[in-house]
Amino acid sequence: MVVSLVLKVKPQPHPATKLRPQLLKPLVFFSKYRYLCFPPTPRPPSAVIGAGIGGSSAAHFLRQQFGEGVKIDVYESKAVGGHFATANISGQEYEIGATTIHPLNLHTKEFVRMLGLKERKHPDNLLAVYDGEEFVFEESDWFIVNIIKLIWRYGFDILRMKMWVESYLHRFMKVYQYQTHGYSFTSLEKLLHEVGGDEFVQMTKHSIDEALQQIGISQRFMNEMVTPIMRLNYGQSVNINAFVGMTSLLAAESDLWTVDGGNKLICAGLLYSAKVNLIKGKVTSVNTKKRPLRNGEVITAYEVNYTAGPDTGYNMYDIVIVATPLHQGVSKITFQDLSQPIRTDCGQYQQKVVTLVEGRLNASYFGHRGPGRFRTTAIVTMEHSSTSILAANVLGPVTMAADYQIPPPTATCVWKVLSREPLAEQQLSRLFVSRSAMRETRWMAYPRYSPPEKVPPFLLHDRIYYLNAIEWAASTVEMIAVAAKNAALLSYHRWFQQLDRIDQDYLQQRLKVEL
Ligand SMILES: Cc1cc2nc3c(=O)[nH]c(=O)nc-3n(C[C@H](O)[C@H](O)[C@H](O)COP(=O)(O)OP(=O)(O)OC[C@H]3O[C@@H](n4cnc5c(N)ncnc54)[C@H](O)[C@@H]3O)c2cc1C
Ligand SMILES: *[C@@H]1O[C@H](CO)[C@@H](O)[C@H](O)[C@H]1NC(C)=O
Ligand SMILES: *[C@@H]1O[C@H](CO)[C@@H](O)[C@H](O)[C@H]1NC(C)=O
Ligand SMILES: *[C@@H]1O[C@H](CO)[C@@H](O)[C@H](O)[C@H]1NC(C)=O
């Protein structure tokens, strides 16, 4: 409250007054008072490395937090959007990276609203589960038939699982309340603990398999439903940690949406509205440089070196936000002359290959005799199925007419096929009866989960913040946005030494009292 009042009454000094100190006398009271609120300088120049959803939302939240005057440079070596990307097939664009967003992903929803973009419901696919020889479960057009089929085969496992997932989701929503009140955390563990207590922290330490067995989910449901969903979303089995497993089950719900025109519009929009300076270059190193102040104090600044084609350059910053994974040379950034060494190499990232194929699927490959009754538009696969594909589904373009309907799977349509390794020509020619166009993308996608996860901190050094640590709990667009908001709050409170907004306990009780 005090801060905002002072901000309102503080007159903007006229540029000319800077040169004539005697004119400042009447303002001394104000500037002294101001200093109580702004110890170092209100405008720390900041660098954001990466312009995926992490970097662009971090830039947006930094602008929100520090205001108009602060300089924000965003470095991007490839294309704005990162994992939000599209490819062009026969004159239309298709999502080839992160595609679906959950209706309760509040930060992402707010970006879309603020930028005037349009949410589009992700078309409902008809799902089938492939065991290597045939479909063990096949959805039909009829909701009620699906429910009966599910209960027939799995009892009430589906309900039990849904209730489990939703109870965690509702508890996780507290994070938005804390962030709205300005609270921030220096590590993932502290964030998870404040949101969901020991139970949430433990979720990164055991597998989704153990968690679901504890609530009595049958082995059959694990093999035929849960495992295929994990393979679809994270290319792994039920050995992944329970937190990312829970998130992955959420991504199997209905009511998912994407951005009309392409998800990457969010990133471009955020960078534009935050008025950042976008530097098309690859950051090679971040080094500390000591800078003496006039009062004798020495402060550290960060020198960010980058290459842009044949050229190299560098700039100095007070705050650096790393918004790209630092594992296995994914980003190839070195940190030099830091007082404490930075350790982020505690695990590995895994590859995911997305192959878009325009063509007709070979229904007999999936054990269907004639193509006549083949209605499936989304296929997930069981763990020991001989096929090398993780999943496949029919995909609509990023802009579609209002009356767009997914084409019947036996017609020519665009399929998105997921695999760990690139598909060989021989595999593709068995999978499709005919093909007219193809685009392959190899992503260094997300962590290879292996609980208990070893998670790097959000705070890498005095004023270097790291978003992608949160991917070790779960790699999703919204989790990265939560980490971006956290980093903006954390950097702000640390800069102005507002320690009562960092790593606080009992927030739930405290907020009740404040309200
Ligand atoms: C195939 C696939 C599908 C997915 N589907 C979903 C989904 O449906 N829903 C969902 O919520 N999540 C999904 N995810 C996960 C989601 O994409 C990620 O969690 C999220 O996009 C990560 O965002 P980011 O900004 O941290 O990283 P990125 O999107 O990887 O952005 C990092 C950026 O930094 C740039 N960069 C790297 N190094 C440097 C450097 N040295 N200098 C300058 N720039 C650099 C890169 O070029 C890149 O643009 C999916 C992931 C993949 C791979
Ligand atoms: C896709 O590529 C074709 C040519 O290959 C081009 O004419 C078209 O404009 C592109 N579409 C989009 C949406 O970029
Ligand atoms: C960064 O760039 C500056 C200026 O070109 C140079 O002096 C310095 O050695 C570079 N640092 C590294 C680690 O490359
Ligand atoms: C379709 O798949 C079946 C079963 O794998 C295979 O025998 C057949 O050759 C495939 N058809 C084509 C046209 O490749």
XYZ file of C-alpha atoms and ligand atoms in Angstrom:
610
model
C 0.000 0.000 0.000
C 2.727 2.464 1.019
C 4.696 1.700 -2.095
C 1.849 2.381 -4.439
C 0.916 5.628 -2.666
C 4.452 6.887 -2.886
C 4.594 5.925 -6.522
C 1.525 8.002 -7.198
C 2.645 11.178 -5.421
C 6.259 11.049 -6.587
C 6.639 13.733 -9.270
C 8.519 12.604 -12.381
C 11.708 14.713 -12.373
C 11.943 16.854 -15.489
C 14.968 15.870 -17.582
C 16.435 19.379 -17.206
C 16.454 19.177 -13.412
C 19.065 16.445 -13.594
C 21.616 19.051 -14.672
C 20.812 21.663 -11.991
C 21.038 20.025 -8.584
C 19.972 23.193 -6.730
C 16.536 22.875 -8.277
C 16.220 19.476 -6.703
C 16.186 20.826 -3.104
C 12.409 20.755 -2.719
C 12.479 17.215 -3.987
C 15.026 15.925 -1.526
C 12.319 14.882 0.854
C 10.635 12.916 -1.885
C 13.773 11.318 -3.203
C 14.880 10.304 0.272
C 11.497 8.839 0.936
C 11.650 7.180 -2.432
C 14.936 5.581 -1.529
C 13.306 3.738 1.312
C 11.251 1.950 -1.268
C 13.862 1.674 -3.978
C 17.248 0.911 -2.431
C 19.476 0.254 -5.483
C 17.792 1.563 -8.641
C 14.222 1.025 -9.698
C 15.257 -0.025 -13.188
C 17.550 -3.021 -13.317
C 18.306 -3.852 -16.969
C 17.239 -7.454 -17.499
C 18.047 -10.209 -19.975
C 15.770 -13.132 -20.801
C 17.378 -16.069 -22.632
C 14.872 -17.883 -24.863
C 11.600 -16.760 -26.454
C 9.461 -19.854 -25.957
C 6.444 -19.589 -23.655
C 8.884 -19.363 -20.711
C 10.909 -16.423 -22.008
C 7.962 -14.494 -23.422
C 5.841 -14.845 -20.305
C 8.855 -13.971 -18.118
C 9.326 -10.793 -20.171
C 5.641 -9.981 -19.745
C 5.693 -10.522 -15.970
C 8.961 -8.575 -15.577
C 7.369 -5.611 -17.344
C 4.300 -5.931 -15.119
C 6.468 -6.054 -11.998
C 9.167 -3.446 -12.705
C 7.116 -1.061 -14.839
C 7.710 0.902 -18.006
C 11.256 2.160 -17.474
C 13.121 -1.115 -17.207
C 15.089 -2.344 -20.208
C 14.225 -5.948 -21.150
C 16.276 -7.736 -23.805
C 15.091 -11.161 -24.986
C 17.590 -13.424 -26.765
C 16.330 -16.052 -29.190
C 18.591 -18.150 -31.411
C 15.880 -19.821 -33.492
C 12.204 -18.886 -33.832
C 9.988 -17.037 -31.354
C 7.674 -19.647 -29.821
C 10.176 -22.439 -29.085
C 8.087 -25.582 -28.579
C 5.092 -23.654 -29.894
C 5.709 -24.191 -33.590
C 3.844 -24.967 -36.783
C 4.691 -26.599 -40.099
C 3.154 -25.991 -43.485
C 1.573 -28.910 -45.335
C -0.242 -28.352 -48.644
C -0.688 -24.671 -47.906
C -1.958 -24.971 -44.339
C -0.234 -24.690 -40.965
C -0.327 -27.457 -38.338
C 0.901 -27.511 -34.736
C 4.032 -29.655 -34.446
C 4.960 -28.945 -30.820
C 2.904 -28.170 -27.716
C -0.689 -28.281 -28.895
C -3.291 -28.539 -26.164
C -3.991 -26.393 -23.127
C -6.225 -27.287 -20.184
C -9.228 -25.040 -19.313
C -7.808 -24.434 -15.813
C -4.409 -23.233 -17.078
C -5.118 -19.736 -15.808
C -1.932 -17.893 -16.829
C -2.099 -19.146 -20.407
C -5.811 -18.371 -20.550
C -5.148 -14.849 -19.332
C -2.435 -14.274 -21.985
C -4.885 -15.272 -24.695
C -7.582 -12.982 -23.319
C -5.232 -10.038 -22.830
C -3.782 -10.368 -26.339
C -7.212 -10.606 -27.949
C -6.497 -14.056 -29.357
C -9.157 -16.699 -29.727
C -9.370 -20.055 -27.959
C -10.483 -22.897 -30.130
C -11.748 -26.158 -28.701
C -9.501 -29.057 -29.581
C -11.671 -31.381 -31.702
C -12.690 -34.549 -29.901
C -10.983 -37.544 -31.389
C -12.239 -41.102 -31.244
C -9.619 -42.941 -29.232
C -8.371 -46.487 -29.579
C -5.735 -48.403 -27.622
C -3.384 -50.607 -29.664
C -1.638 -53.571 -28.042
C 0.630 -54.480 -30.967
C -1.866 -56.710 -32.701
C -5.251 -55.096 -32.414
C -7.275 -52.478 -30.596
C -8.078 -53.583 -27.052
C -10.356 -50.599 -26.531
C -12.152 -48.494 -29.123
C -14.272 -45.409 -28.493
C -17.493 -44.960 -30.385
C -19.440 -41.823 -31.343
C -21.841 -42.456 -28.509
C -20.905 -41.066 -25.115
C -23.107 -43.529 -23.256
C -21.697 -46.493 -25.160
C -18.186 -45.386 -24.217
C -19.110 -45.156 -20.542
C -20.632 -48.632 -20.582
C -17.587 -50.026 -22.407
C -15.236 -48.391 -19.888
C -17.138 -49.655 -16.849
C -17.480 -53.104 -18.399
C -13.768 -53.386 -18.950
C -12.269 -51.413 -16.038
C -14.953 -51.168 -13.375
C -14.864 -47.774 -11.622
C -11.144 -47.209 -12.193
C -11.870 -44.340 -14.537
C -13.910 -42.512 -11.886
C -11.422 -43.220 -9.131
C -8.627 -41.851 -11.297
C -10.571 -38.757 -12.317
C -11.373 -37.875 -8.713
C -7.751 -38.379 -7.721
C -6.469 -36.134 -10.512
C -9.027 -33.431 -9.814
C -8.332 -33.269 -6.109
C -4.672 -32.558 -6.884
C -5.539 -30.047 -9.556
C -7.778 -28.098 -7.199
C -5.065 -27.966 -4.583
C -2.530 -26.864 -7.163
C -4.777 -23.906 -8.056
C -3.648 -22.260 -4.788
C -0.476 -21.306 -6.589
C -2.449 -18.615 -8.463
C -3.716 -17.130 -5.224
C -0.188 -16.966 -3.805
C 1.176 -15.434 -6.971
C -1.605 -12.842 -7.095
C -0.568 -11.778 -3.598
C 3.041 -11.516 -4.758
C 4.550 -14.539 -3.007
C 7.562 -16.251 -4.618
C 9.824 -19.229 -3.993
C 13.506 -19.937 -4.512
C 13.065 -23.620 -5.313
C 10.533 -26.013 -6.741
C 10.469 -27.977 -3.512
C 9.490 -24.879 -1.504
C 6.805 -23.973 -4.017
C 5.316 -27.467 -4.041
C 5.476 -27.664 -0.266
C 3.595 -24.417 0.221
C 0.960 -25.396 -2.327
C 0.364 -29.007 -1.339
C 2.473 -29.836 1.712
C 4.732 -32.870 1.999
C 2.367 -34.832 -0.178
C 3.138 -32.679 -3.244
C 6.871 -32.830 -2.599
C 6.654 -36.611 -2.292
C 4.895 -36.805 -5.654
C 8.163 -35.956 -7.408
C 9.843 -38.746 -5.453
C 7.736 -41.752 -6.356
C 6.174 -43.049 -9.553
C 2.637 -42.596 -10.892
C 2.461 -46.385 -10.833
C 2.881 -46.455 -7.025
C 0.497 -43.535 -6.530
C -2.319 -45.110 -8.548
C -1.819 -48.540 -7.019
C -2.321 -46.941 -3.627
C -5.805 -45.824 -4.630
C -6.602 -49.263 -5.969
C -6.350 -48.806 -9.743
C -6.266 -52.209 -11.472
C -3.264 -53.489 -13.397
C -5.385 -53.800 -16.519
C -6.354 -50.115 -16.420
C -2.696 -49.215 -15.782
C -1.548 -51.177 -18.829
C -4.326 -50.254 -21.211
C -5.116 -46.650 -20.299
C -2.616 -44.989 -17.983
C 0.560 -46.275 -19.650
C -0.544 -45.329 -23.203
C -1.379 -41.808 -21.992
C 2.083 -41.469 -20.413
C 3.634 -42.671 -23.674
C 1.576 -40.179 -25.643
C 2.487 -37.179 -23.487
C 5.947 -38.000 -22.157
C 7.287 -40.909 -24.236
C 7.740 -42.942 -21.057
C 5.847 -45.523 -19.067
C 4.253 -45.353 -15.590
C 7.754 -45.144 -14.099
C 7.575 -41.332 -14.378
C 7.044 -39.292 -11.226
C 3.515 -39.004 -9.849
C 3.322 -35.240 -10.340
C 4.046 -35.279 -14.066
C 1.907 -38.410 -14.314
C -1.024 -36.561 -12.769
C -0.522 -33.645 -15.202
C -0.373 -36.075 -18.062
C -3.720 -37.592 -17.070
C -5.219 -34.085 -17.041
C -4.082 -33.702 -20.628
C -6.282 -36.666 -21.487
C -9.457 -34.845 -20.434
C -11.914 -33.213 -22.752
C -12.390 -29.435 -23.134
C -8.776 -28.906 -24.102
C -8.114 -25.935 -26.347
C -5.562 -24.407 -28.684
C -5.085 -20.885 -30.015
C -6.842 -20.078 -33.245
C -4.124 -19.296 -35.779
C -1.406 -21.133 -33.825
C -0.222 -21.256 -30.209
C 2.976 -19.421 -31.076
C 0.926 -16.218 -31.460
C 0.944 -16.078 -27.637
C 4.734 -15.673 -27.547
C 4.888 -13.082 -30.314
C 2.017 -11.196 -28.650
C 3.592 -11.192 -25.181
C 6.943 -9.921 -26.490
C 5.207 -7.167 -28.416
C 2.953 -6.037 -25.591
C 5.838 -6.116 -23.087
C 7.796 -3.829 -25.469
C 10.964 -5.879 -25.247
C 14.038 -5.604 -27.373
C 14.297 -8.932 -29.232
C 17.885 -9.908 -30.048
C 18.136 -12.628 -32.686
C 21.228 -14.350 -31.364
C 22.539 -17.337 -29.460
C 23.732 -16.650 -25.943
C 27.102 -18.329 -25.410
C 28.041 -17.247 -21.900
C 27.004 -15.339 -18.808
C 29.914 -13.886 -16.838
C 30.055 -11.833 -13.659
C 31.680 -8.438 -13.723
C 32.324 -6.357 -10.599
C 31.207 -2.751 -10.834
C 32.194 -0.211 -8.137
C 29.514 2.318 -7.193
C 30.290 5.932 -6.303
C 29.691 5.234 -2.605
C 32.468 2.619 -2.630
C 30.128 -0.340 -2.655
C 30.846 -2.988 -5.297
C 27.990 -4.612 -7.135
C 28.035 -7.471 -9.564
C 26.643 -7.143 -13.054
C 26.220 -9.889 -15.612
C 27.861 -9.780 -18.996
C 25.845 -11.763 -21.538
C 27.847 -12.744 -24.646
C 26.094 -13.892 -27.779
C 26.662 -14.752 -31.418
C 24.415 -13.640 -34.257
C 25.564 -15.289 -37.464
C 29.207 -14.356 -37.923
C 28.966 -11.499 -35.412
C 29.446 -11.550 -31.667
C 28.232 -9.084 -29.092
C 27.703 -8.585 -25.403
C 25.553 -6.544 -23.039
C 25.516 -5.897 -19.297
C 22.543 -6.666 -17.039
C 21.520 -6.685 -13.402
C 19.048 -9.543 -13.793
C 19.245 -12.623 -16.044
C 16.381 -15.067 -16.555
C 17.293 -18.368 -18.190
C 14.195 -19.649 -20.030
C 15.612 -22.687 -21.785
C 16.785 -26.054 -20.475
C 20.441 -26.166 -19.424
C 20.812 -29.920 -19.823
C 23.169 -31.771 -22.125
C 24.088 -28.780 -24.182
C 20.472 -28.141 -25.238
C 21.238 -24.441 -24.923
C 25.055 -24.435 -24.749
C 25.404 -21.575 -22.272
C 28.449 -21.410 -20.004
C 28.555 -19.533 -16.720
C 31.863 -17.994 -15.767
C 33.454 -16.337 -12.763
C 30.498 -17.069 -10.544
C 31.208 -17.203 -6.818
C 29.293 -20.468 -6.477
C 29.335 -22.953 -9.376
C 26.038 -23.589 -11.123
C 24.861 -27.197 -11.197
C 21.965 -27.969 -13.462
C 23.174 -31.172 -15.081
C 21.480 -33.563 -12.674
C 19.450 -35.437 -15.280
C 18.885 -35.938 -18.971
C 16.432 -34.698 -21.578
C 14.762 -37.033 -24.040
C 13.966 -36.799 -27.706
C 10.485 -36.820 -29.193
C 9.972 -37.031 -32.931
C 6.834 -35.552 -34.471
C 6.117 -36.718 -38.029
C 3.255 -35.090 -39.889
C 2.022 -37.262 -42.715
C -0.635 -36.293 -45.194
C -2.033 -39.576 -46.445
C -4.313 -42.543 -45.819
C -3.686 -44.735 -42.833
C -3.330 -48.490 -43.277
C -6.164 -49.801 -41.104
C -4.920 -53.393 -41.397
C -1.697 -52.362 -39.673
C -3.839 -51.970 -36.558
C -5.527 -55.325 -37.028
C -8.647 -53.982 -38.759
C -9.819 -56.246 -41.566
C -11.619 -53.954 -43.946
C -11.265 -50.170 -43.727
C -15.092 -50.009 -43.686
C -15.711 -49.778 -39.926
C -12.516 -47.944 -39.057
C -13.573 -44.757 -37.184
C -10.607 -44.145 -34.899
C -8.855 -40.769 -35.193
C -6.485 -41.057 -32.215
C -4.363 -44.105 -31.453
C -2.369 -44.678 -28.291
C -0.138 -47.688 -27.787
C 0.614 -50.086 -24.954
C 4.087 -50.504 -23.525
C 5.128 -53.788 -25.073
C 3.375 -53.388 -28.388
C 5.847 -54.215 -31.142
C 5.163 -50.926 -32.935
C 7.739 -48.152 -32.718
C 5.113 -45.429 -32.625
C 4.045 -43.899 -29.321
C 0.790 -42.460 -30.613
C -0.877 -41.027 -33.713
C -3.843 -38.766 -34.310
C -5.626 -36.866 -37.042
C -4.789 -33.183 -36.854
C -6.725 -30.139 -38.066
C -4.968 -26.991 -39.329
C -4.378 -24.028 -36.954
C -7.014 -21.986 -38.738
C -10.148 -23.803 -39.669
C -13.590 -22.920 -40.893
C -16.368 -22.789 -38.286
C -17.958 -25.908 -39.723
C -14.690 -27.847 -39.829
C -15.033 -31.548 -39.072
C -12.245 -34.044 -38.663
C -12.144 -35.989 -41.923
C -12.985 -39.697 -41.712
C -9.780 -41.593 -40.925
C -10.031 -43.650 -44.093
C -9.830 -40.539 -46.278
C -6.647 -38.603 -46.944
C -5.908 -36.476 -43.888
C -2.980 -35.117 -41.880
C -1.778 -37.514 -39.166
C 0.586 -36.534 -36.377
C 2.723 -39.554 -35.505
C 4.843 -39.529 -32.325
C 7.913 -41.695 -31.795
C 11.153 -41.686 -29.846
C 13.316 -42.257 -32.919
C 12.764 -40.993 -36.470
C 10.517 -43.385 -38.420
C 12.216 -45.366 -41.162
C 10.794 -45.309 -44.676
C 9.892 -48.975 -44.325
C 7.795 -48.281 -41.193
C 6.031 -45.356 -42.803
C 5.175 -47.341 -45.895
C 3.487 -50.019 -43.770
C 1.688 -47.484 -41.607
C 0.200 -45.599 -44.565
C -1.455 -46.880 -47.685
C -0.592 -43.660 -49.494
C 1.311 -40.477 -48.629
C 1.325 -37.099 -50.363
C 3.373 -34.917 -47.971
C 5.513 -35.284 -44.854
C 7.287 -33.099 -42.256
C 9.544 -34.487 -39.515
C 10.585 -32.515 -36.403
C 13.025 -33.811 -33.780
C 12.534 -32.114 -30.432
C 14.861 -32.313 -27.460
C 11.586 -32.440 -25.671
C 11.556 -32.753 -21.881
C 13.261 -34.482 -18.958
C 13.640 -38.239 -18.846
C 11.782 -38.714 -15.592
C 13.185 -41.038 -12.994
C 11.871 -40.414 -9.482
C 13.117 -39.348 -7.005
C 13.862 -36.362 -9.265
C 16.894 -34.198 -8.561
C 15.729 -30.693 -9.276
C 17.938 -27.652 -9.909
C 16.977 -24.458 -8.001
C 15.047 -21.492 -9.463
C 17.753 -19.222 -8.105
C 21.032 -20.126 -9.834
C 23.099 -17.209 -8.598
C 22.543 -13.868 -6.880
C 20.343 -12.503 -9.696
C 20.247 -15.348 -12.235
C 16.901 -17.161 -12.321
C 16.093 -20.459 -14.026
C 12.597 -21.347 -15.199
C 13.045 -24.837 -16.600
C 13.831 -26.358 -13.218
C 10.044 -26.654 -12.937
C 10.010 -29.136 -15.844
C 11.318 -31.753 -13.388
C 7.944 -31.644 -11.661
C 6.088 -31.527 -14.989
C 6.949 -30.116 -18.387
C 3.877 -28.236 -19.555
C 3.196 -24.803 -20.946
C 1.326 -23.702 -17.819
C 3.980 -24.949 -15.397
C 6.561 -22.891 -17.284
C 4.264 -19.847 -17.070
C 3.946 -20.405 -13.302
C 7.760 -20.512 -13.112
C 7.969 -17.307 -15.176
C 5.624 -15.422 -12.845
C 7.562 -16.796 -9.876
C 10.878 -15.626 -11.362
C 9.524 -12.127 -12.023
C 8.206 -11.851 -8.446
C 11.357 -13.351 -6.962
C 13.688 -11.079 -8.906
C 11.611 -8.048 -7.920
C 11.449 -8.876 -4.215
C 15.137 -9.746 -4.080
C 16.034 -6.523 -5.870
C 14.038 -4.420 -3.406
C 14.836 -6.704 -0.489
C 11.215 -7.467 0.311
C 12.105 -10.681 2.047
C 8.618 -11.139 3.487
C 7.436 -12.157 0.013
C 10.002 -14.938 -0.448
C 9.781 -18.571 0.734
C 7.056 -17.867 3.305
C 5.247 -20.591 5.242
C 1.596 -20.941 6.220
C 0.431 -18.722 3.370
C -3.002 -20.255 3.379
C -3.712 -19.171 6.961
C -1.990 -15.848 6.459
C -4.021 -14.943 3.393
C -7.217 -15.760 5.252
C -6.244 -13.227 7.926
C -5.266 -10.585 5.320
C -8.624 -10.967 3.568
C 6.212 -32.474 -29.087
C 5.847 -31.800 -27.802
C 4.500 -31.680 -27.456
C 4.118 -31.050 -26.284
N 2.783 -30.916 -26.020
C 2.385 -30.176 -24.972
C 1.005 -29.885 -24.781
O 0.147 -30.309 -25.569
N 0.646 -29.123 -23.712
C 1.572 -28.627 -22.844
O 1.193 -27.937 -21.897
N 2.906 -28.879 -23.000
C 3.335 -29.636 -24.053
N 4.675 -29.868 -24.233
C 5.642 -29.320 -23.271
C 5.858 -27.820 -23.554
O 6.130 -27.653 -24.911
C 7.033 -27.271 -22.777
O 6.862 -27.515 -21.416
C 7.151 -25.749 -22.942
O 6.828 -25.353 -24.241
C 8.552 -25.321 -22.633
O 8.654 -23.921 -22.909
P 10.024 -23.147 -22.723
O 9.775 -21.749 -23.122
O 10.557 -23.394 -21.383
O 11.067 -23.864 -23.703
P 11.169 -23.801 -25.280
O 9.846 -23.742 -25.902
O 12.109 -24.890 -25.659
O 11.868 -22.408 -25.568
C 13.243 -22.189 -25.351
C 13.738 -21.221 -26.417
O 15.073 -20.842 -26.102
C 15.826 -20.765 -27.288
N 17.238 -20.942 -26.925
C 17.830 -22.077 -26.469
N 19.135 -21.852 -26.206
C 19.370 -20.547 -26.501
C 20.547 -19.734 -26.445
N 21.719 -20.223 -26.026
N 20.439 -18.437 -26.807
C 19.222 -17.920 -27.234
N 18.090 -18.668 -27.308
C 18.163 -19.953 -26.946
C 15.276 -21.895 -28.143
O 15.542 -21.654 -29.518
C 13.794 -21.846 -27.808
O 13.073 -21.034 -28.712
C 5.102 -30.527 -25.408
C 6.450 -30.647 -25.741
C 6.825 -31.255 -26.927
C 8.283 -31.349 -27.274
C 2.504 -22.810 -47.154
O 3.419 -22.977 -48.236
C 2.882 -22.591 -49.514
C 3.911 -22.899 -50.577
O 4.630 -24.032 -50.273
C 2.531 -21.118 -49.499
O 1.960 -20.759 -50.733
C 1.540 -20.837 -48.373
O 1.290 -19.459 -48.275
C 2.071 -21.347 -47.047
N 0.997 -21.207 -46.082
C 1.119 -20.572 -44.949
C -0.099 -20.490 -44.101
O 2.180 -20.103 -44.587
C 32.505 -11.574 -23.969
O 32.682 -10.488 -24.861
C 33.664 -9.534 -24.455
C 33.654 -8.393 -25.464
O 33.783 -8.888 -26.779
C 35.037 -10.213 -24.359
O 35.978 -9.284 -23.884
C 34.932 -11.394 -23.404
O 36.159 -12.098 -23.386
C 33.814 -12.331 -23.828
N 33.682 -13.377 -22.832
C 33.638 -14.649 -23.158
C 33.532 -15.626 -22.033
O 33.643 -15.031 -24.315
C -0.878 -52.706 -44.118
O -0.529 -53.403 -42.950
C -0.546 -54.824 -43.106
C -0.314 -55.406 -41.728
O 0.861 -54.894 -41.127
C 0.501 -55.234 -44.118
O 0.506 -56.623 -44.276
C 0.221 -54.533 -45.436
O 1.250 -54.801 -46.355
C 0.100 -53.034 -45.245
N -0.376 -52.421 -46.452
C 0.363 -51.593 -47.175
C -0.273 -51.018 -48.392
O 1.514 -51.315 -46.873
